[in-house]
CSV table of C-alpha atoms and ligand atoms in Angstrom, one decimal:
chain,number,residue,atom,x,y,z
A,33,MET,CA,149.4,196.7,272.1
A,34,MET,CA,148.7,196.9,275.9
A,35,LYS,CA,151.4,198.3,278.1
A,36,ASN,CA,153.2,196.1,280.7
A,37,ILE,CA,150.8,196.4,284.0
A,38,PHE,CA,154.0,195.6,286.1
A,39,GLU,CA,155.4,198.9,284.9
A,40,ALA,CA,152.3,201.0,285.5
A,41,PRO,CA,153.0,203.9,287.9
A,42,PHE,CA,150.1,203.0,290.1
A,43,VAL,CA,151.4,199.5,290.4
A,44,ARG,CA,155.0,200.8,291.3
A,45,GLU,CA,153.4,203.2,293.7
A,46,MET,CA,151.9,200.5,295.6
A,47,CYS,CA,154.9,198.4,295.6
A,48,GLU,CA,157.1,201.3,296.9
A,49,THR,CA,154.6,202.5,299.4
A,50,THR,CA,153.9,198.9,300.9
A,51,ALA,CA,157.9,198.4,301.0
A,52,ASN,CA,158.3,201.7,302.8
A,53,MET,CA,155.6,201.1,305.3
A,54,TYR,CA,157.1,197.6,306.2
A,55,ARG,CA,160.7,198.9,306.4
A,56,LEU,CA,159.4,201.5,308.8
A,57,GLY,CA,158.0,198.7,311.1
A,58,TRP,CA,154.4,200.1,310.6
A,59,ASP,CA,153.0,196.8,308.9
A,60,GLU,CA,153.9,193.6,310.6
A,61,ARG,CA,152.6,190.5,308.9
A,62,ASN,CA,149.3,191.4,307.0
A,63,GLY,CA,148.8,194.5,308.9
A,64,GLY,CA,147.8,197.5,307.1
A,65,ASN,CA,145.9,198.0,303.8
A,66,ILE,CA,145.8,200.5,300.9
A,67,SER,CA,143.2,201.4,298.3
A,68,TYR,CA,143.8,203.8,295.5
A,69,LEU,CA,141.3,205.2,293.1
A,70,LEU,CA,142.5,204.9,289.6
A,71,ASP,CA,141.9,206.8,286.4
A,72,GLU,CA,139.9,204.5,284.0
A,73,LYS,CA,141.7,205.8,281.0
A,74,GLU,CA,144.9,205.1,282.6
A,75,VAL,CA,144.2,201.6,283.4
A,76,GLY,CA,142.8,201.0,280.1
A,77,GLU,CA,146.2,201.5,278.6
A,78,TYR,CA,147.2,198.3,280.8
A,79,LEU,CA,144.2,196.1,280.9
A,80,ASP,CA,141.4,195.1,278.9
A,81,LEU,CA,138.5,196.6,280.9
A,82,THR,CA,135.9,194.3,279.4
A,83,LYS,CA,137.6,191.2,280.8
A,84,VAL,CA,136.6,190.4,284.3
A,85,LEU,CA,138.6,187.5,285.9
A,86,ARG,CA,136.3,187.0,288.7
A,87,THR,CA,133.3,188.8,290.2
A,88,ILE,CA,133.8,189.0,294.2
A,89,PRO,CA,131.0,189.6,296.7
A,90,LEU,CA,131.5,192.9,298.6
A,91,MET,CA,132.0,192.3,302.2
A,92,GLY,CA,134.1,192.6,305.4
A,93,VAL,CA,135.2,189.8,307.6
A,94,ASN,CA,131.7,189.1,308.8
A,95,GLU,CA,130.3,188.5,305.4
A,96,GLU,CA,127.9,191.4,305.6
A,97,ASP,CA,127.5,193.5,302.6
A,98,PHE,CA,127.3,197.4,302.5
A,99,ASP,CA,126.2,200.0,299.9
A,100,ALA,CA,129.3,200.9,297.6
A,101,SER,CA,126.8,202.2,294.9
A,102,PRO,CA,128.2,205.8,295.0
A,103,LEU,CA,131.3,204.2,293.8
A,104,GLU,CA,129.9,202.1,290.9
A,105,GLY,CA,132.0,201.8,287.9
A,106,LYS,CA,135.1,203.1,289.8
A,107,ILE,CA,138.4,201.1,289.6
A,108,PHE,CA,140.6,200.7,292.5
A,109,ILE,CA,144.0,199.0,293.2
A,110,VAL,CA,143.8,197.3,296.7
A,111,THR,CA,146.1,195.4,298.7
A,112,GLY,CA,144.7,191.7,299.4
A,113,THR,CA,143.4,190.3,302.7
A,114,GLY,CA,146.0,188.4,304.7
A,115,LYS,CA,148.8,189.5,302.4
A,116,TYR,CA,152.1,190.8,303.8
A,117,PHE,CA,153.4,194.2,302.8
A,118,LYS,CA,156.7,192.7,302.9
A,119,ASN,CA,156.0,190.6,299.8
A,120,VAL,CA,154.2,193.0,297.5
A,121,GLU,CA,157.2,194.5,295.9
A,122,LYS,CA,158.4,190.9,294.9
A,123,ASP,CA,154.9,189.6,293.8
A,124,PRO,CA,152.5,192.3,293.2
A,125,GLU,CA,150.1,190.2,291.1
A,126,THR,CA,149.4,188.0,294.1
A,127,ASN,CA,149.5,190.4,296.8
A,128,LEU,CA,147.4,193.3,294.9
A,129,GLY,CA,144.3,193.4,292.8
A,130,ILE,CA,142.7,195.9,290.5
A,131,VAL,CA,139.0,195.9,291.0
A,132,ARG,CA,135.9,197.7,289.7
A,133,ILE,CA,132.8,198.5,291.8
A,134,GLY,CA,130.0,196.4,290.1
A,135,LYS,CA,126.6,197.3,289.2
A,136,GLY,CA,124.5,198.8,292.0
A,137,GLY,CA,127.7,198.7,294.2
A,138,LYS,CA,126.9,195.1,295.1
A,139,ASN,CA,130.0,193.2,294.0
A,140,ILE,CA,133.4,193.8,292.6
A,141,GLU,CA,135.0,192.8,289.4
A,142,LEU,CA,138.4,191.5,289.5
A,143,LEU,CA,140.5,192.9,286.6
A,144,TRP,CA,143.8,191.9,287.6
A,145,GLY,CA,145.9,190.3,290.4
A,146,TYR,CA,144.8,188.4,293.6
A,147,LYS,CA,146.5,185.5,291.8
A,148,GLY,CA,145.7,182.2,293.6
A,149,GLY,CA,142.3,183.2,294.7
A,150,GLY,CA,142.8,186.3,297.0
A,151,ARG,CA,140.5,188.9,297.6
A,152,PRO,CA,140.6,192.7,298.9
A,153,THR,CA,141.4,193.5,302.3
A,154,SER,CA,138.9,192.7,305.2
A,155,GLU,CA,138.8,196.5,305.7
A,156,PHE,CA,137.4,197.0,302.3
A,157,PRO,CA,134.0,198.5,303.9
A,158,ALA,CA,136.1,201.1,305.8
A,159,HIS,CA,138.1,202.0,302.8
A,160,MET,CA,135.1,202.2,300.5
A,161,MET,CA,133.0,204.2,302.8
A,162,SER,CA,136.2,206.5,303.5
A,163,HIS,CA,136.4,207.1,299.8
A,164,ILE,CA,132.7,208.0,299.6
A,165,ALA,CA,133.1,210.3,302.5
A,166,ARG,CA,136.4,212.0,301.5
A,167,LEU,CA,135.1,212.3,297.7
A,168,LYS,CA,132.2,214.6,299.1
A,169,VAL,CA,134.8,216.9,300.8
A,170,ASP,CA,137.3,216.6,298.1
A,171,PRO,CA,136.5,215.4,294.7
A,172,GLU,CA,140.2,214.9,294.1
A,173,ASN,CA,140.8,212.3,297.0
A,174,ARG,CA,142.1,209.1,295.5
A,175,VAL,CA,144.1,207.2,298.2
A,176,VAL,CA,143.1,205.7,301.6
A,177,MET,CA,145.7,204.0,303.9
A,178,HIS,CA,145.4,201.7,307.0
A,179,SER,CA,148.6,201.1,309.1
A,180,HIS,CA,149.9,200.1,312.5
A,181,PRO,CA,152.4,202.5,313.2
A,182,THR,CA,154.5,201.6,316.3
A,183,ASN,CA,154.5,204.9,318.3
A,184,THR,CA,151.0,206.1,317.3
A,185,LEU,CA,149.7,202.8,318.8
A,186,ALA,CA,151.9,203.1,321.9
A,187,MET,CA,150.6,206.5,322.5
A,188,ASN,CA,147.0,205.3,322.4
A,189,PHE,CA,147.9,203.1,325.6
A,190,VAL,CA,149.1,206.0,327.8
A,191,HIS,CA,147.4,209.3,326.3
A,192,ASP,CA,143.8,210.5,326.7
A,193,LEU,CA,141.8,209.5,323.5
A,194,ASP,CA,140.1,212.9,323.4
A,195,GLU,CA,140.2,214.2,319.9
A,196,LYS,CA,141.1,217.6,321.1
A,197,LYS,CA,143.8,216.4,323.5
A,198,PHE,CA,145.4,213.8,321.3
A,199,THR,CA,145.5,216.3,318.4
A,200,HIS,CA,147.1,219.0,320.7
A,201,THR,CA,149.7,216.7,321.9
A,202,LEU,CA,150.7,215.7,318.6
A,203,TRP,CA,150.6,219.4,317.5
A,204,GLU,CA,153.0,220.3,320.2
A,205,MET,CA,155.6,217.5,319.3
A,206,CYS,CA,156.8,218.8,316.0
A,207,THR,CA,156.6,222.3,314.7
A,208,GLU,CA,155.1,221.5,311.4
A,209,CYS,CA,152.3,219.2,312.6
A,210,ILE,CA,149.7,221.7,312.9
A,211,VAL,CA,150.7,222.9,309.1
A,212,VAL,CA,150.6,219.2,308.0
A,213,PHE,CA,147.1,218.3,309.5
A,214,PRO,CA,145.5,221.6,310.6
A,215,GLU,CA,142.1,219.8,310.7
A,216,GLY,CA,143.5,217.7,313.5
A,217,VAL,CA,143.0,213.9,314.0
A,218,GLY,CA,139.7,212.2,314.6
A,219,VAL,CA,139.9,209.3,317.3
A,220,LEU,CA,137.6,206.2,317.4
A,221,PRO,CA,137.4,204.1,320.4
A,222,TRP,CA,138.7,200.6,320.2
A,223,MET,CA,136.0,198.8,317.8
A,224,LEU,CA,135.7,195.5,316.1
A,225,CYS,CA,137.8,195.8,313.1
A,226,GLY,CA,136.8,194.6,309.5
A,227,THR,CA,133.0,195.4,310.1
A,228,SER,CA,130.7,197.7,308.5
A,229,GLU,CA,130.2,199.5,311.8
A,230,ILE,CA,133.6,200.6,312.1
A,231,GLY,CA,133.5,201.6,308.4
A,232,VAL,CA,130.5,203.8,309.1
A,233,ALA,CA,132.3,205.3,312.1
A,234,THR,CA,135.5,206.0,310.0
A,235,ALA,CA,133.7,207.4,307.2
A,236,LYS,CA,131.8,209.8,309.6
A,237,LYS,CA,135.2,211.1,311.0
A,238,MET,CA,136.5,211.4,307.5
A,239,GLU,CA,133.9,214.1,306.9
A,240,GLN,CA,136.2,216.3,309.1
A,241,PHE,CA,139.5,214.6,309.1
A,242,ARG,CA,142.1,213.1,306.8
A,243,LEU,CA,143.5,211.2,309.6
A,244,VAL,CA,141.5,208.9,312.0
A,245,VAL,CA,143.0,206.8,314.9
A,246,TRP,CA,141.6,203.5,315.5
A,247,ALA,CA,142.3,203.2,319.3
A,248,MET,CA,144.9,200.4,320.1
A,249,HIS,CA,144.8,199.2,316.6
A,250,GLY,CA,146.1,201.8,314.1
A,251,ILE,CA,145.5,204.7,312.0
A,252,TYR,CA,143.6,205.6,308.7
A,253,GLY,CA,144.9,208.4,306.3
A,254,ALA,CA,143.3,209.7,303.1
A,255,GLY,CA,144.7,212.1,300.5
A,256,LYS,CA,144.8,213.0,297.0
A,257,THR,CA,148.2,211.2,296.5
A,258,MET,CA,150.1,208.4,297.9
A,259,ASP,CA,152.6,211.1,299.0
A,260,GLU,CA,150.0,213.1,300.7
A,261,THR,CA,148.5,210.2,302.5
A,262,PHE,CA,151.9,208.4,303.4
A,263,GLY,CA,153.2,212.1,304.7
A,264,LEU,CA,150.2,212.4,306.9
A,265,ILE,CA,150.6,209.2,308.8
A,266,GLU,CA,154.3,209.7,308.7
A,267,THR,CA,154.1,213.0,310.3
A,268,VAL,CA,151.7,211.7,313.0
A,269,GLU,CA,154.0,208.7,313.8
A,270,LYS,CA,157.1,211.2,314.0
A,271,ALA,CA,155.0,213.1,316.5
A,272,ALA,CA,154.0,210.2,318.5
A,273,GLN,CA,157.7,208.9,318.6
A,274,ILE,CA,158.6,212.1,320.0
A,275,TYR,CA,155.8,212.1,322.6
A,276,MET,CA,156.9,208.4,323.5
A,277,LEU,CA,160.6,209.6,323.9
A,278,THR,CA,159.7,212.4,326.3
A,279,ALA,CA,156.4,211.6,328.0
A,280,HIS,CA,158.1,210.1,331.1
A,281,LEU,CA,160.6,212.8,331.4
A,282,PRO,CA,160.3,216.3,333.0
A,283,ARG,CA,159.2,218.8,330.3
A,284,LYS,CA,161.2,221.8,330.2
A,285,ASN,CA,160.1,223.3,327.0
A,286,THR,CA,157.2,223.3,324.6
A,287,ILE,CA,155.6,224.9,321.5
A,288,LYS,CA,153.1,227.3,322.7
A,289,ASP,CA,149.7,227.7,321.1
A,290,ALA,CA,150.4,231.1,320.3
A,291,ASP,CA,153.3,229.9,318.3
A,292,MET,CA,151.2,227.4,316.5
A,293,LEU,CA,148.9,230.1,315.6
A,294,LYS,CA,151.8,232.3,314.1
A,295,LEU,CA,152.4,229.4,311.9
A,296,ILE,CA,148.9,228.8,310.7
A,297,GLU,CA,148.8,232.7,309.9
A,298,LEU,CA,152.4,232.3,308.1
A,299,PHE,CA,151.1,229.4,305.9
A,300,GLY,CA,147.7,231.2,305.3
A,301,ILE,CA,145.6,228.0,306.3
A,302,SER,CA,143.0,227.7,308.8
A,303,CYS,CA,143.0,225.1,311.6
A,304,ARG,CA,140.7,223.6,314.2
A,305,LYS,CA,141.0,226.6,316.6
A,306,ASP,CA,138.8,224.8,319.2
A,307,PHE,CA,141.7,222.4,319.4
A,308,LEU,CA,144.0,225.0,320.7
A,309,ASP,CA,144.0,226.6,324.2
A,310,LEU,CA,144.0,230.4,323.4
B,565,13P,P1,143.9,192.5,306.1
B,565,13P,O1,145.0,191.6,305.8
B,565,13P,O2,142.5,191.9,305.7
B,565,13P,O3,144.1,193.8,305.0
B,565,13P,O4,143.8,193.1,307.4
B,565,13P,C1,144.9,193.7,308.0
B,565,13P,C2,144.6,194.8,308.9
B,565,13P,O5,145.3,195.6,309.4
B,565,13P,C3,143.2,194.6,309.8
B,565,13P,O6,142.7,195.7,310.3
B,566,ZN,ZN1,144.6,196.9,311.0
Protein backbone atom coordinates (compact mmCIF):
# COMPACT_ATOMS: atom_id res chain seq x y z
CA MET A 1 0.00 0.00 0.00
CA MET A 2 1.55 3.31 -1.17
CA LYS A 3 1.55 6.25 1.19
CA ASN A 4 -0.21 9.47 0.19
CA ILE A 5 2.24 11.62 -1.81
CA PHE A 6 0.44 14.82 -0.77
CA GLU A 7 1.49 14.06 2.81
CA ALA A 8 5.11 13.24 1.95
CA PRO A 9 7.46 15.39 4.08
CA PHE A 10 9.37 16.53 0.97
CA VAL A 11 6.16 17.69 -0.77
CA ARG A 12 5.08 19.48 2.43
CA GLU A 13 8.50 21.13 2.70
CA MET A 14 8.29 22.40 -0.89
CA CYS A 15 4.79 23.78 -0.21
CA GLU A 16 5.81 25.48 3.02
CA THR A 17 9.03 26.92 1.63
CA THR A 18 7.51 28.34 -1.55
CA ALA A 19 4.67 29.83 0.54
CA ASN A 20 7.18 31.47 2.88
CA MET A 21 9.24 32.83 0.01
CA TYR A 22 6.12 34.25 -1.62
CA ARG A 23 4.91 35.75 1.66
CA LEU A 24 8.27 37.47 2.13
CA GLY A 25 7.94 39.09 -1.29
CA TRP A 26 10.99 37.33 -2.68
CA ASP A 27 9.19 35.51 -5.48
CA GLU A 28 6.77 37.54 -7.54
CA ARG A 29 4.79 35.83 -10.30
CA ASN A 30 6.84 32.76 -11.36
CA GLY A 31 10.08 34.21 -9.96
CA GLY A 32 12.35 31.73 -8.19
CA ASN A 33 12.73 27.97 -8.31
CA ILE A 34 13.77 25.11 -6.03
CA SER A 35 15.26 21.68 -6.67
CA TYR A 36 15.55 19.15 -3.85
CA LEU A 37 17.46 15.88 -4.15
CA LEU A 38 15.36 13.07 -2.66
CA ASP A 39 16.15 9.71 -1.17
CA GLU A 40 15.06 7.00 -3.63
CA LYS A 41 13.91 4.66 -0.86
CA GLU A 42 11.78 7.36 0.72
CA VAL A 43 10.18 8.33 -2.63
CA GLY A 44 9.50 4.62 -3.23
CA GLU A 45 7.15 4.63 -0.25
CA TYR A 46 4.92 7.08 -2.12
CA LEU A 47 5.40 6.35 -5.83
CA ASP A 48 5.91 3.33 -8.06
CA LEU A 49 9.38 4.16 -9.38
CA THR A 50 8.92 1.94 -12.43
CA LYS A 51 6.05 4.09 -13.68
CA VAL A 52 7.30 6.96 -15.85
CA LEU A 53 4.52 9.39 -16.76
CA ARG A 54 6.49 11.25 -19.41
CA THR A 55 10.05 11.64 -20.65
CA ILE A 56 11.12 15.27 -20.92
CA PRO A 57 14.18 16.52 -22.82
CA LEU A 58 16.76 18.13 -20.58
CA MET A 59 17.06 21.76 -21.49
CA GLY A 60 17.01 25.37 -20.43
CA VAL A 61 14.98 28.08 -22.16
CA ASN A 62 17.03 27.95 -25.34
CA GLU A 63 16.57 24.21 -25.88
CA GLU A 64 20.28 23.58 -25.50
CA ASP A 65 21.09 20.38 -23.69
CA PHE A 66 23.76 19.93 -21.05
CA ASP A 67 25.48 17.02 -19.38
CA ALA A 68 23.67 15.83 -16.29
CA SER A 69 25.25 12.34 -16.38
CA PRO A 70 26.83 12.66 -12.90
CA LEU A 71 23.24 12.77 -11.59
CA GLU A 72 21.92 9.79 -13.60
CA GLY A 73 19.22 7.95 -11.66
CA LYS A 74 18.91 10.67 -9.02
CA ILE A 75 15.43 11.86 -8.10
CA PHE A 76 14.53 15.51 -7.51
CA ILE A 77 11.40 17.42 -6.65
CA VAL A 78 11.50 20.63 -8.70
CA THR A 79 9.26 23.68 -9.14
CA GLY A 80 7.71 23.93 -12.61
CA THR A 81 8.64 26.58 -15.14
CA GLY A 82 6.23 29.50 -15.27
CA LYS A 83 4.54 28.36 -12.06
CA TYR A 84 3.72 30.86 -9.34
CA PHE A 85 5.10 30.20 -5.84
CA LYS A 86 1.86 31.60 -4.46
CA ASN A 87 -0.02 28.64 -6.01
CA VAL A 88 2.20 25.72 -4.99
CA GLU A 89 0.57 25.10 -1.61
CA LYS A 90 -2.95 24.82 -2.98
CA ASP A 91 -2.02 22.72 -6.03
CA PRO A 92 1.35 20.97 -5.62
CA GLU A 93 0.63 18.40 -8.34
CA THR A 94 0.41 21.09 -11.04
CA ASN A 95 3.17 23.36 -9.79
CA LEU A 96 5.76 20.77 -8.73
CA GLY A 97 7.22 17.67 -10.36
CA ILE A 98 9.21 14.68 -9.17
CA VAL A 99 11.72 13.74 -11.83
CA ARG A 100 14.51 11.20 -12.26
CA ILE A 101 17.58 12.01 -14.34
CA GLY A 102 17.48 9.52 -17.21
CA LYS A 103 20.13 7.28 -18.81
CA GLY A 104 23.31 9.14 -19.68
CA GLY A 105 21.89 12.30 -18.13
CA LYS A 106 20.20 13.19 -21.42
CA ASN A 107 16.57 13.45 -20.36
CA ILE A 108 14.33 13.35 -17.35
CA GLU A 109 11.65 10.89 -16.39
CA LEU A 110 8.58 12.40 -14.80
CA LEU A 111 7.36 10.30 -11.87
CA TRP A 112 4.73 12.67 -10.46
CA GLY A 113 3.39 16.17 -10.95
CA TYR A 114 3.55 18.82 -13.71
CA LYS A 115 -0.11 18.01 -14.21
CA GLY A 116 -1.43 19.50 -17.42
CA GLY A 117 1.87 19.33 -19.31
CA GLY A 118 4.32 21.31 -17.20
CA ARG A 119 8.07 20.85 -17.07
CA PRO A 120 10.90 21.78 -14.69
CA THR A 121 12.10 25.32 -14.16
CA SER A 122 13.88 27.02 -17.06
CA GLU A 123 16.81 27.30 -14.64
CA PHE A 124 17.16 23.50 -14.55
CA PRO A 125 20.67 23.65 -16.08
CA ALA A 126 21.90 26.00 -13.32
CA HIS A 127 20.20 23.87 -10.67
CA MET A 128 21.60 20.54 -11.87
CA MET A 129 25.09 21.91 -12.48
CA SER A 130 25.01 23.48 -9.01
CA HIS A 131 23.99 20.13 -7.47
CA ILE A 132 26.90 18.45 -9.28
CA ALA A 133 29.33 21.10 -8.00
CA ARG A 134 28.03 21.15 -4.40
CA LEU A 135 27.89 17.34 -4.12
CA LYS A 136 31.63 17.27 -4.88
CA VAL A 137 32.28 19.66 -1.97
CA ASP A 138 29.58 18.29 0.34
CA PRO A 139 28.12 14.84 -0.40
CA GLU A 140 25.17 15.72 1.85
CA ASN A 141 24.06 18.72 -0.22
CA ARG A 142 20.42 18.33 -1.25
CA VAL A 143 18.85 21.70 -1.95
CA VAL A 144 19.41 24.40 -4.57
CA MET A 145 17.19 27.46 -4.31
CA HIS A 146 16.87 30.51 -6.56
CA SER A 147 14.97 33.62 -5.53
CA HIS A 148 14.53 37.36 -6.19
CA PRO A 149 14.72 38.86 -2.67
CA THR A 150 13.90 42.56 -2.81
CA ASN A 151 16.69 44.17 -0.80
CA THR A 152 19.39 41.87 -2.14
CA LEU A 153 18.36 42.98 -5.62
CA ALA A 154 18.14 46.63 -4.65
CA MET A 155 21.65 46.44 -3.22
CA ASN A 156 22.94 45.14 -6.57
CA PHE A 157 22.02 48.49 -8.16
CA VAL A 158 23.85 50.70 -5.69
CA HIS A 159 26.73 48.62 -4.32
CA ASP A 160 30.00 47.56 -5.90
CA LEU A 161 29.60 44.02 -7.27
CA ASP A 162 33.11 42.98 -6.32
CA GLU A 163 32.81 39.70 -4.33
CA LYS A 164 35.03 40.81 -1.49
CA LYS A 165 33.38 44.22 -1.13
CA PHE A 166 29.85 42.81 -1.45
CA THR A 167 30.50 40.06 1.12
CA HIS A 168 32.23 42.47 3.49
CA THR A 169 29.29 44.88 3.47
CA LEU A 170 26.85 42.02 4.19
CA TRP A 171 29.06 40.74 7.03
CA GLU A 172 29.08 44.27 8.49
CA MET A 173 25.28 44.55 8.54
CA CYS A 174 24.38 41.79 11.05
CA THR A 175 26.64 40.39 13.73
CA GLU A 176 25.91 36.77 12.82
CA CYS A 177 26.35 37.08 9.05
CA ILE A 178 29.97 35.99 9.14
CA VAL A 179 28.99 32.93 11.16
CA VAL A 180 26.12 32.00 8.82
CA PHE A 181 28.11 32.38 5.59
CA PRO A 182 31.80 32.47 6.56
CA GLU A 183 32.88 31.51 3.04
CA GLY A 184 31.26 34.70 1.72
CA VAL A 185 29.00 35.27 -1.25
CA GLY A 186 29.94 34.70 -4.87
CA VAL A 187 28.82 37.33 -7.37
CA LEU A 188 28.18 36.88 -11.08
CA PRO A 189 27.71 39.84 -13.43
CA TRP A 190 24.36 40.23 -15.18
CA MET A 191 24.05 37.26 -17.53
CA LEU A 192 21.32 35.78 -19.70
CA CYS A 193 19.28 33.51 -17.42
CA GLY A 194 17.93 30.06 -18.27
CA THR A 195 21.07 29.21 -20.28
CA SER A 196 23.79 26.62 -19.85
CA GLU A 197 26.36 29.46 -19.70
CA ILE A 198 24.88 30.90 -16.53
CA GLY A 199 24.62 27.33 -15.23
CA VAL A 200 28.32 26.70 -15.78
CA ALA A 201 29.25 30.06 -14.20
CA THR A 202 26.99 29.44 -11.19
CA ALA A 203 28.34 25.92 -10.65
CA LYS A 204 31.91 27.25 -10.81
CA LYS A 205 31.09 29.69 -7.99
CA MET A 206 29.34 26.89 -6.08
CA GLU A 207 32.71 25.14 -5.75
CA GLN A 208 33.60 27.86 -3.22
CA PHE A 209 30.30 29.38 -2.07
CA ARG A 210 26.83 28.21 -0.98
CA LEU A 211 25.49 31.62 -2.03
CA VAL A 212 25.79 33.15 -5.49
CA VAL A 213 24.32 36.51 -6.43
CA TRP A 214 23.11 36.87 -10.00
CA ALA A 215 23.60 40.61 -10.40
CA MET A 216 20.37 42.53 -10.90
CA HIS A 217 18.39 39.29 -11.03
CA GLY A 218 18.51 37.40 -7.74
CA ILE A 219 20.39 34.88 -5.70
CA TYR A 220 21.18 31.14 -5.55
CA GLY A 221 21.60 29.23 -2.33
CA ALA A 222 22.65 25.62 -1.71
CA GLY A 223 22.59 23.48 1.39
CA LYS A 224 22.04 20.14 3.06
CA THR A 225 18.48 20.95 4.09
CA MET A 226 15.66 23.28 3.13
CA ASP A 227 16.17 25.16 6.42
CA GLU A 228 19.88 25.68 5.87
CA THR A 229 19.37 26.91 2.31
CA PHE A 230 16.41 29.14 3.13
CA GLY A 231 18.31 30.48 6.16
CA LEU A 232 21.30 31.43 4.02
CA ILE A 233 19.20 33.50 1.62
CA GLU A 234 17.13 34.90 4.49
CA THR A 235 20.28 36.10 6.27
CA VAL A 236 21.70 37.75 3.14
CA GLU A 237 18.34 39.43 2.54
CA LYS A 238 18.20 40.69 6.14
CA ALA A 239 21.70 42.15 5.84
CA ALA A 240 20.83 43.73 2.48
CA GLN A 241 17.71 45.24 4.04
CA ILE A 242 19.76 46.87 6.79
CA TYR A 243 22.17 48.12 4.16
CA MET A 244 19.33 49.63 2.11
CA LEU A 245 17.85 51.24 5.24
CA THR A 246 21.15 52.86 6.20
CA ALA A 247 23.29 53.33 3.07
CA HIS A 248 22.03 56.87 2.45
CA LEU A 249 22.49 57.94 6.10
CA PRO A 250 25.71 58.98 7.82
CA ARG A 251 27.33 55.89 9.39
CA LYS A 252 28.08 56.44 13.08
CA ASN A 253 28.88 52.89 14.14
CA THR A 254 30.06 49.72 12.53
CA ILE A 255 30.97 46.12 13.35
CA LYS A 256 34.76 46.03 13.06
CA ASP A 257 36.72 43.38 11.22
CA ALA A 258 38.56 42.53 14.44
CA ASP A 259 35.16 41.86 16.06
CA MET A 260 34.17 39.57 13.19
CA LEU A 261 37.37 37.65 13.74
CA LYS A 262 36.47 37.21 17.41
CA LEU A 263 33.13 35.69 16.34
CA ILE A 264 34.86 33.30 13.97
CA GLU A 265 37.17 32.21 16.79
CA LEU A 266 34.29 31.87 19.27
CA PHE A 267 32.37 29.59 16.88
CA GLY A 268 35.54 27.71 15.98
CA ILE A 269 35.03 28.08 12.24
CA SER A 270 37.16 29.40 9.41
CA CYS A 271 36.21 32.21 7.07
CA ARG A 272 37.43 33.88 3.89
CA LYS A 273 40.09 35.91 5.73
CA ASP A 274 41.04 37.67 2.49
CA PHE A 275 37.52 39.19 2.52
CA LEU A 276 38.40 40.99 5.79
CA ASP A 277 40.65 44.04 6.09
CA LEU A 278 42.90 43.18 9.00
P1 LIG B 1 10.93 29.58 -14.01
O1 LIG B 1 9.49 29.99 -13.94
O2 LIG B 1 11.29 28.91 -15.32
O3 LIG B 1 11.34 28.73 -12.82
O4 LIG B 1 11.83 30.88 -13.99
C1 LIG B 1 11.75 31.79 -12.95
C2 LIG B 1 13.03 32.54 -12.73
O5 LIG B 1 13.25 33.05 -11.65
C3 LIG B 1 14.00 32.63 -13.83
O6 LIG B 1 15.23 33.08 -13.38
ZN1 LIG C 1 15.06 34.28 -11.53
